[in-house]
Amino acid sequence: MQRNAIGFIGAGNMAGALIKGLLDSRTYPAQVLFVSDRRKEAVAYLMNSYGISSCESNISLIDKCSTVVLAVKPQNMREVMEEIKDHVGSEHFLISIAAGIPLRMIGSAIGESVAIARVMPNTPALVQRGISAIAFGPNVSEKMMGLAESIFAAVGKTLVVSESMMNAVTALSGSGPGYIFYLMECMIRAGIEVGLAKDVSRELVIETFLGSAHLARNSDKPVSKLREMVTSPGGTTAAALSVMEKRDVPEALVAAIKAATIRAKELGESFS
């Protein structure tokens, strides 16, 4: 086993984003990164794109790598756990990015002595602008904590949170890009309906989101104050926000995030 080797079980978008981030930031060289997935074409893509190595099975990856990122969908976790459980020991550090699956359930399936972290990244990690919340199990050393944070810092910012908050994190930031893209779709369509060309409307919406996020990040004012600054009494913004209030857009957004939180909890319960 290579002590500094990092393996990825799963060759999907998030695994690819993490591998790219680790290489671009020079956090780790390609020689210590390995991937396994039953989808051979996905493995081949990562190998050809980033010069990393593959393992012929999840078991061979576990045998080779001390740190293993479980980059699989929640519904596939049980199968993966069953496959690797007899090959995982106290020398391993497992990092799960499967939404909704609690640490205690992974520990119960894989072994209580194994060091495990649970991470909820989001898709802006694909362009190294993600935010990842990390919760650590009881067997994780300070060195392992630093290792986990370094992996996910390569694709954006990191926060350490209590695991009890992870379903809420999943609903807010893990699923959050989906809400943002939905709002962007609606605004682009609205721009077209009021007479703008599609490409013009798209560019205006994207740059408005980028600029607004940058302003919020760099301002010491709360976002409510920033909203007030652009809302002149009797003006165009006030007219638009009035319609949103009347149609209960704020309540719909809160209800949506609560529904996502409940679903994250259900995914974990389905694994038990």
CSV table of C-alpha atoms in Angstrom, one decimal:
chain,number,residue,atom,x,y,z
A,1,MET,CA,0.0,0.0,0.0
A,2,GLN,CA,1.2,3.5,-0.9
A,3,ARG,CA,0.7,5.7,2.1
A,4,ASN,CA,0.5,8.9,0.1
A,5,ALA,CA,-1.7,7.4,-2.6
A,6,ILE,CA,-5.3,8.7,-3.1
A,7,GLY,CA,-7.8,6.5,-4.8
A,8,PHE,CA,-11.2,7.4,-6.2
A,9,ILE,CA,-13.9,4.8,-6.3
A,10,GLY,CA,-16.2,6.3,-9.0
A,11,ALA,CA,-15.1,8.2,-12.1
A,12,GLY,CA,-17.9,10.7,-12.4
A,13,ASN,CA,-17.9,14.5,-12.6
A,14,MET,CA,-17.0,15.1,-9.0
A,15,ALA,CA,-14.1,12.7,-9.0
A,16,GLY,CA,-12.9,14.3,-12.2
A,17,ALA,CA,-13.2,17.8,-10.7
A,18,LEU,CA,-11.2,16.7,-7.6
A,19,ILE,CA,-8.5,15.1,-9.7
A,20,LYS,CA,-8.2,18.2,-11.9
A,21,GLY,CA,-8.1,20.5,-8.9
A,22,LEU,CA,-5.4,18.4,-7.1
A,23,LEU,CA,-3.2,18.4,-10.2
A,24,ASP,CA,-3.8,22.1,-11.2
A,25,SER,CA,-3.0,23.2,-7.6
A,26,ARG,CA,0.0,20.9,-7.5
A,27,THR,CA,-1.3,19.5,-4.3
A,28,TYR,CA,-0.6,16.0,-5.5
A,29,PRO,CA,1.1,14.6,-8.6
A,30,ALA,CA,-0.6,12.3,-11.1
A,31,GLN,CA,1.6,9.4,-10.0
A,32,VAL,CA,-0.2,9.0,-6.6
A,33,LEU,CA,-3.8,9.3,-7.9
A,34,PHE,CA,-5.7,6.2,-8.8
A,35,VAL,CA,-9.3,5.5,-10.0
A,36,SER,CA,-11.6,2.6,-10.3
A,37,ASP,CA,-15.1,2.3,-11.8
A,38,ARG,CA,-17.0,-0.4,-13.6
A,39,ARG,CA,-17.6,2.2,-16.4
A,40,LYS,CA,-14.3,1.6,-18.3
A,41,GLU,CA,-14.9,4.5,-20.7
A,42,ALA,CA,-15.2,6.9,-17.7
A,43,VAL,CA,-11.9,5.6,-16.3
A,44,ALA,CA,-10.2,5.8,-19.7
A,45,TYR,CA,-11.3,9.5,-19.9
A,46,LEU,CA,-9.7,10.4,-16.6
A,47,MET,CA,-6.6,8.5,-17.4
A,48,ASN,CA,-6.2,10.2,-20.8
A,49,SER,CA,-7.1,13.6,-19.5
A,50,TYR,CA,-5.0,13.7,-16.4
A,51,GLY,CA,-2.3,11.0,-16.7
A,52,ILE,CA,-3.5,9.2,-13.6
A,53,SER,CA,-3.6,5.4,-13.2
A,54,SER,CA,-6.5,3.0,-12.9
A,55,CYS,CA,-7.1,-0.1,-10.8
A,56,GLU,CA,-8.8,-3.1,-12.2
A,57,SER,CA,-11.2,-3.3,-9.3
A,58,ASN,CA,-12.3,-1.4,-6.2
A,59,ILE,CA,-10.6,-4.0,-4.1
A,60,SER,CA,-7.2,-3.5,-5.8
A,61,LEU,CA,-7.6,0.2,-5.3
A,62,ILE,CA,-8.2,-0.3,-1.6
A,63,ASP,CA,-5.1,-2.5,-1.4
A,64,LYS,CA,-3.0,0.2,-3.1
A,65,CYS,CA,-4.3,3.4,-1.6
A,66,SER,CA,-4.5,4.5,2.1
A,67,THR,CA,-6.8,7.4,1.4
A,68,VAL,CA,-9.9,6.5,-0.6
A,69,VAL,CA,-12.6,9.0,-1.9
A,70,LEU,CA,-16.0,7.2,-2.2
A,71,ALA,CA,-17.3,9.2,-5.2
A,72,VAL,CA,-20.3,7.1,-5.8
A,73,LYS,CA,-24.1,7.8,-5.8
A,74,PRO,CA,-26.0,7.2,-2.6
A,75,GLN,CA,-27.9,4.3,-4.1
A,76,ASN,CA,-24.7,2.5,-5.0
A,77,MET,CA,-23.0,2.9,-1.6
A,78,ARG,CA,-24.3,-0.4,-0.2
A,79,GLU,CA,-22.9,-2.4,-3.1
A,80,VAL,CA,-19.5,-0.7,-2.8
A,81,MET,CA,-19.4,-1.2,1.0
A,82,GLU,CA,-20.2,-4.9,0.7
A,83,GLU,CA,-17.5,-5.3,-1.9
A,84,ILE,CA,-14.7,-3.6,0.0
A,85,LYS,CA,-15.5,-4.2,3.6
A,86,ASP,CA,-13.1,-7.2,4.1
A,87,HIS,CA,-10.2,-5.2,2.6
A,88,VAL,CA,-10.5,-2.0,4.7
A,89,GLY,CA,-8.6,-1.6,7.9
A,90,SER,CA,-7.5,0.9,10.5
A,91,GLU,CA,-4.7,2.0,8.1
A,92,HIS,CA,-7.3,3.4,5.7
A,93,PHE,CA,-9.0,6.8,5.6
A,94,LEU,CA,-12.3,6.8,3.7
A,95,ILE,CA,-13.9,10.0,2.5
A,96,SER,CA,-17.5,9.7,1.4
A,97,ILE,CA,-19.2,12.3,-0.8
A,98,ALA,CA,-22.5,10.3,-1.1
A,99,ALA,CA,-25.3,12.6,-0.2
A,100,GLY,CA,-27.3,11.7,2.9
A,101,ILE,CA,-25.3,8.6,4.0
A,102,PRO,CA,-24.3,9.1,7.7
A,103,LEU,CA,-20.9,8.3,9.1
A,104,ARG,CA,-22.4,5.7,11.5
A,105,MET,CA,-23.9,3.8,8.7
A,106,ILE,CA,-20.7,3.7,6.7
A,107,GLY,CA,-18.8,2.7,9.9
A,108,SER,CA,-21.4,-0.1,10.6
A,109,ALA,CA,-21.0,-1.5,7.1
A,110,ILE,CA,-17.2,-1.1,6.8
A,111,GLY,CA,-15.8,-1.4,10.4
A,112,GLU,CA,-16.0,0.8,13.4
A,113,SER,CA,-12.2,1.2,13.6
A,114,VAL,CA,-11.9,2.8,10.2
A,115,ALA,CA,-11.3,6.6,9.9
A,116,ILE,CA,-14.1,8.1,7.9
A,117,ALA,CA,-15.0,11.6,6.8
A,118,ARG,CA,-18.2,12.8,5.1
A,119,VAL,CA,-18.1,15.6,2.6
A,120,MET,CA,-20.7,17.5,0.7
A,121,PRO,CA,-19.1,19.4,-2.2
A,122,ASN,CA,-21.1,21.1,-5.0
A,123,THR,CA,-20.8,21.3,-8.7
A,124,PRO,CA,-18.9,24.6,-9.0
A,125,ALA,CA,-16.0,22.4,-7.9
A,126,LEU,CA,-15.9,21.6,-11.7
A,127,VAL,CA,-14.3,25.1,-12.2
A,128,GLN,CA,-12.5,25.2,-8.8
A,129,ARG,CA,-15.1,27.5,-7.3
A,130,GLY,CA,-17.0,25.0,-5.1
A,131,ILE,CA,-17.8,25.0,-1.4
A,132,SER,CA,-17.3,21.7,0.5
A,133,ALA,CA,-18.6,21.0,4.0
A,134,ILE,CA,-16.7,18.3,5.9
A,135,ALA,CA,-17.7,16.3,8.9
A,136,PHE,CA,-15.2,13.9,10.6
A,137,GLY,CA,-15.8,10.6,12.3
A,138,PRO,CA,-14.3,9.8,15.7
A,139,ASN,CA,-11.2,7.9,14.4
A,140,VAL,CA,-9.9,10.7,12.2
A,141,SER,CA,-6.6,12.1,13.3
A,142,GLU,CA,-5.5,15.8,12.9
A,143,LYS,CA,-3.2,14.8,10.1
A,144,MET,CA,-6.2,13.1,8.3
A,145,MET,CA,-8.3,16.2,8.8
A,146,GLY,CA,-5.6,18.3,7.2
A,147,LEU,CA,-5.4,15.8,4.3
A,148,ALA,CA,-9.2,15.9,3.7
A,149,GLU,CA,-9.3,19.7,3.8
A,150,SER,CA,-6.3,19.9,1.3
A,151,ILE,CA,-8.1,17.6,-1.1
A,152,PHE,CA,-11.3,19.7,-1.2
A,153,ALA,CA,-9.5,23.1,-0.9
A,154,ALA,CA,-8.1,22.2,-4.3
A,155,VAL,CA,-11.6,22.8,-5.8
A,156,GLY,CA,-12.8,25.7,-3.7
A,157,LYS,CA,-13.5,26.6,-0.1
A,158,THR,CA,-14.0,24.2,2.8
A,159,LEU,CA,-15.9,24.4,6.0
A,160,VAL,CA,-15.8,21.9,8.9
A,161,VAL,CA,-19.3,21.3,10.3
A,162,SER,CA,-21.0,19.0,12.8
A,163,GLU,CA,-22.4,15.9,11.0
A,164,SER,CA,-25.9,16.7,12.4
A,165,MET,CA,-25.9,19.7,10.0
A,166,MET,CA,-24.9,17.7,6.9
A,167,ASN,CA,-28.4,17.1,5.5
A,168,ALA,CA,-29.1,20.9,5.8
A,169,VAL,CA,-25.8,21.6,4.0
A,170,THR,CA,-26.7,19.1,1.3
A,171,ALA,CA,-30.0,20.9,0.8
A,172,LEU,CA,-28.6,24.4,0.8
A,173,SER,CA,-25.2,24.2,-1.0
A,174,GLY,CA,-25.0,20.7,-2.4
A,175,SER,CA,-28.3,21.1,-4.3
A,176,GLY,CA,-28.0,24.9,-4.3
A,177,PRO,CA,-26.5,25.2,-7.8
A,178,GLY,CA,-29.6,23.6,-9.2
A,179,TYR,CA,-31.7,26.3,-7.7
A,180,ILE,CA,-29.5,29.0,-9.0
A,181,PHE,CA,-29.5,27.5,-12.5
A,182,TYR,CA,-33.3,27.3,-12.4
A,183,LEU,CA,-33.5,31.0,-11.5
A,184,MET,CA,-31.1,31.8,-14.3
A,185,GLU,CA,-33.2,29.8,-16.8
A,186,CYS,CA,-36.3,31.7,-15.7
A,187,MET,CA,-34.6,35.1,-15.9
A,188,ILE,CA,-33.1,34.3,-19.4
A,189,ARG,CA,-36.6,33.3,-20.6
A,190,ALA,CA,-38.1,36.4,-19.1
A,191,GLY,CA,-35.5,38.5,-20.9
A,192,ILE,CA,-36.4,36.9,-24.2
A,193,GLU,CA,-40.1,37.5,-23.5
A,194,VAL,CA,-39.5,41.3,-23.0
A,195,GLY,CA,-37.7,41.5,-26.3
A,196,LEU,CA,-34.0,40.6,-25.8
A,197,ALA,CA,-32.1,38.3,-28.1
A,198,LYS,CA,-31.4,34.9,-26.4
A,199,ASP,CA,-27.6,35.4,-26.3
A,200,VAL,CA,-27.9,38.9,-24.9
A,201,SER,CA,-30.4,37.8,-22.2
A,202,ARG,CA,-28.1,34.9,-21.3
A,203,GLU,CA,-25.0,37.1,-21.0
A,204,LEU,CA,-26.8,39.7,-19.0
A,205,VAL,CA,-28.1,37.1,-16.5
A,206,ILE,CA,-24.8,35.3,-16.1
A,207,GLU,CA,-22.8,38.4,-15.5
A,208,THR,CA,-25.5,39.8,-13.1
A,209,PHE,CA,-25.2,36.6,-11.0
A,210,LEU,CA,-21.4,36.7,-11.1
A,211,GLY,CA,-21.3,40.4,-10.2
A,212,SER,CA,-23.9,40.1,-7.4
A,213,ALA,CA,-22.1,37.1,-5.8
A,214,HIS,CA,-18.8,39.0,-6.0
A,215,LEU,CA,-20.4,42.1,-4.4
A,216,ALA,CA,-21.9,40.0,-1.6
A,217,ARG,CA,-18.5,38.3,-1.0
A,218,ASN,CA,-16.6,41.5,-0.8
A,219,SER,CA,-19.1,43.7,1.0
A,220,ASP,CA,-19.4,44.0,4.8
A,221,LYS,CA,-23.1,44.6,4.4
A,222,PRO,CA,-25.7,41.8,4.8
A,223,VAL,CA,-27.4,40.7,1.6
A,224,SER,CA,-30.7,42.2,2.8
A,225,LYS,CA,-28.9,45.6,2.8
A,226,LEU,CA,-27.5,45.1,-0.6
A,227,ARG,CA,-31.0,44.3,-1.9
A,228,GLU,CA,-32.3,47.5,-0.3
A,229,MET,CA,-29.5,49.5,-2.0
A,230,VAL,CA,-30.8,48.5,-5.4
A,231,THR,CA,-34.5,48.9,-4.5
A,232,SER,CA,-35.5,52.5,-5.0
A,233,PRO,CA,-39.1,53.3,-3.7
A,234,GLY,CA,-41.5,53.2,-6.6
A,235,GLY,CA,-38.7,51.9,-9.0
A,236,THR,CA,-38.4,49.0,-11.3
A,237,THR,CA,-36.7,46.7,-8.7
A,238,ALA,CA,-39.5,47.4,-6.2
A,239,ALA,CA,-42.1,46.6,-8.8
A,240,ALA,CA,-40.5,43.2,-9.5
A,241,LEU,CA,-39.9,42.3,-5.8
A,242,SER,CA,-43.5,43.2,-5.1
A,243,VAL,CA,-44.7,40.6,-7.6
A,244,MET,CA,-42.3,38.0,-6.0
A,245,GLU,CA,-43.7,38.7,-2.5
A,246,LYS,CA,-47.3,38.5,-3.7
A,247,ARG,CA,-46.6,35.1,-5.4
A,248,ASP,CA,-44.8,33.8,-2.2
A,249,VAL,CA,-41.4,33.3,-3.9
A,250,PRO,CA,-39.6,33.5,-0.5
A,251,GLU,CA,-41.9,30.9,1.0
A,252,ALA,CA,-41.5,28.6,-2.0
A,253,LEU,CA,-37.7,28.8,-1.7
A,254,VAL,CA,-37.7,27.9,2.0
A,255,ALA,CA,-40.2,25.1,1.4
A,256,ALA,CA,-37.9,23.8,-1.4
A,257,ILE,CA,-34.8,23.7,0.8
A,258,LYS,CA,-36.8,22.0,3.6
A,259,ALA,CA,-37.9,19.3,1.1
A,260,ALA,CA,-34.3,18.7,0.0
A,261,THR,CA,-33.3,18.4,3.6
A,262,ILE,CA,-36.0,15.8,4.2
A,263,ARG,CA,-34.9,13.9,1.1
A,264,ALA,CA,-31.3,13.9,2.2
A,265,LYS,CA,-32.4,12.3,5.5
A,266,GLU,CA,-34.5,9.7,3.6
A,267,LEU,CA,-31.5,8.7,1.5
A,268,GLY,CA,-29.5,8.0,4.7
A,269,GLU,CA,-32.4,6.0,6.2
A,270,SER,CA,-32.7,3.9,3.0
A,271,PHE,CA,-29.1,2.8,3.5
A,272,SER,CA,-29.7,1.5,7.0
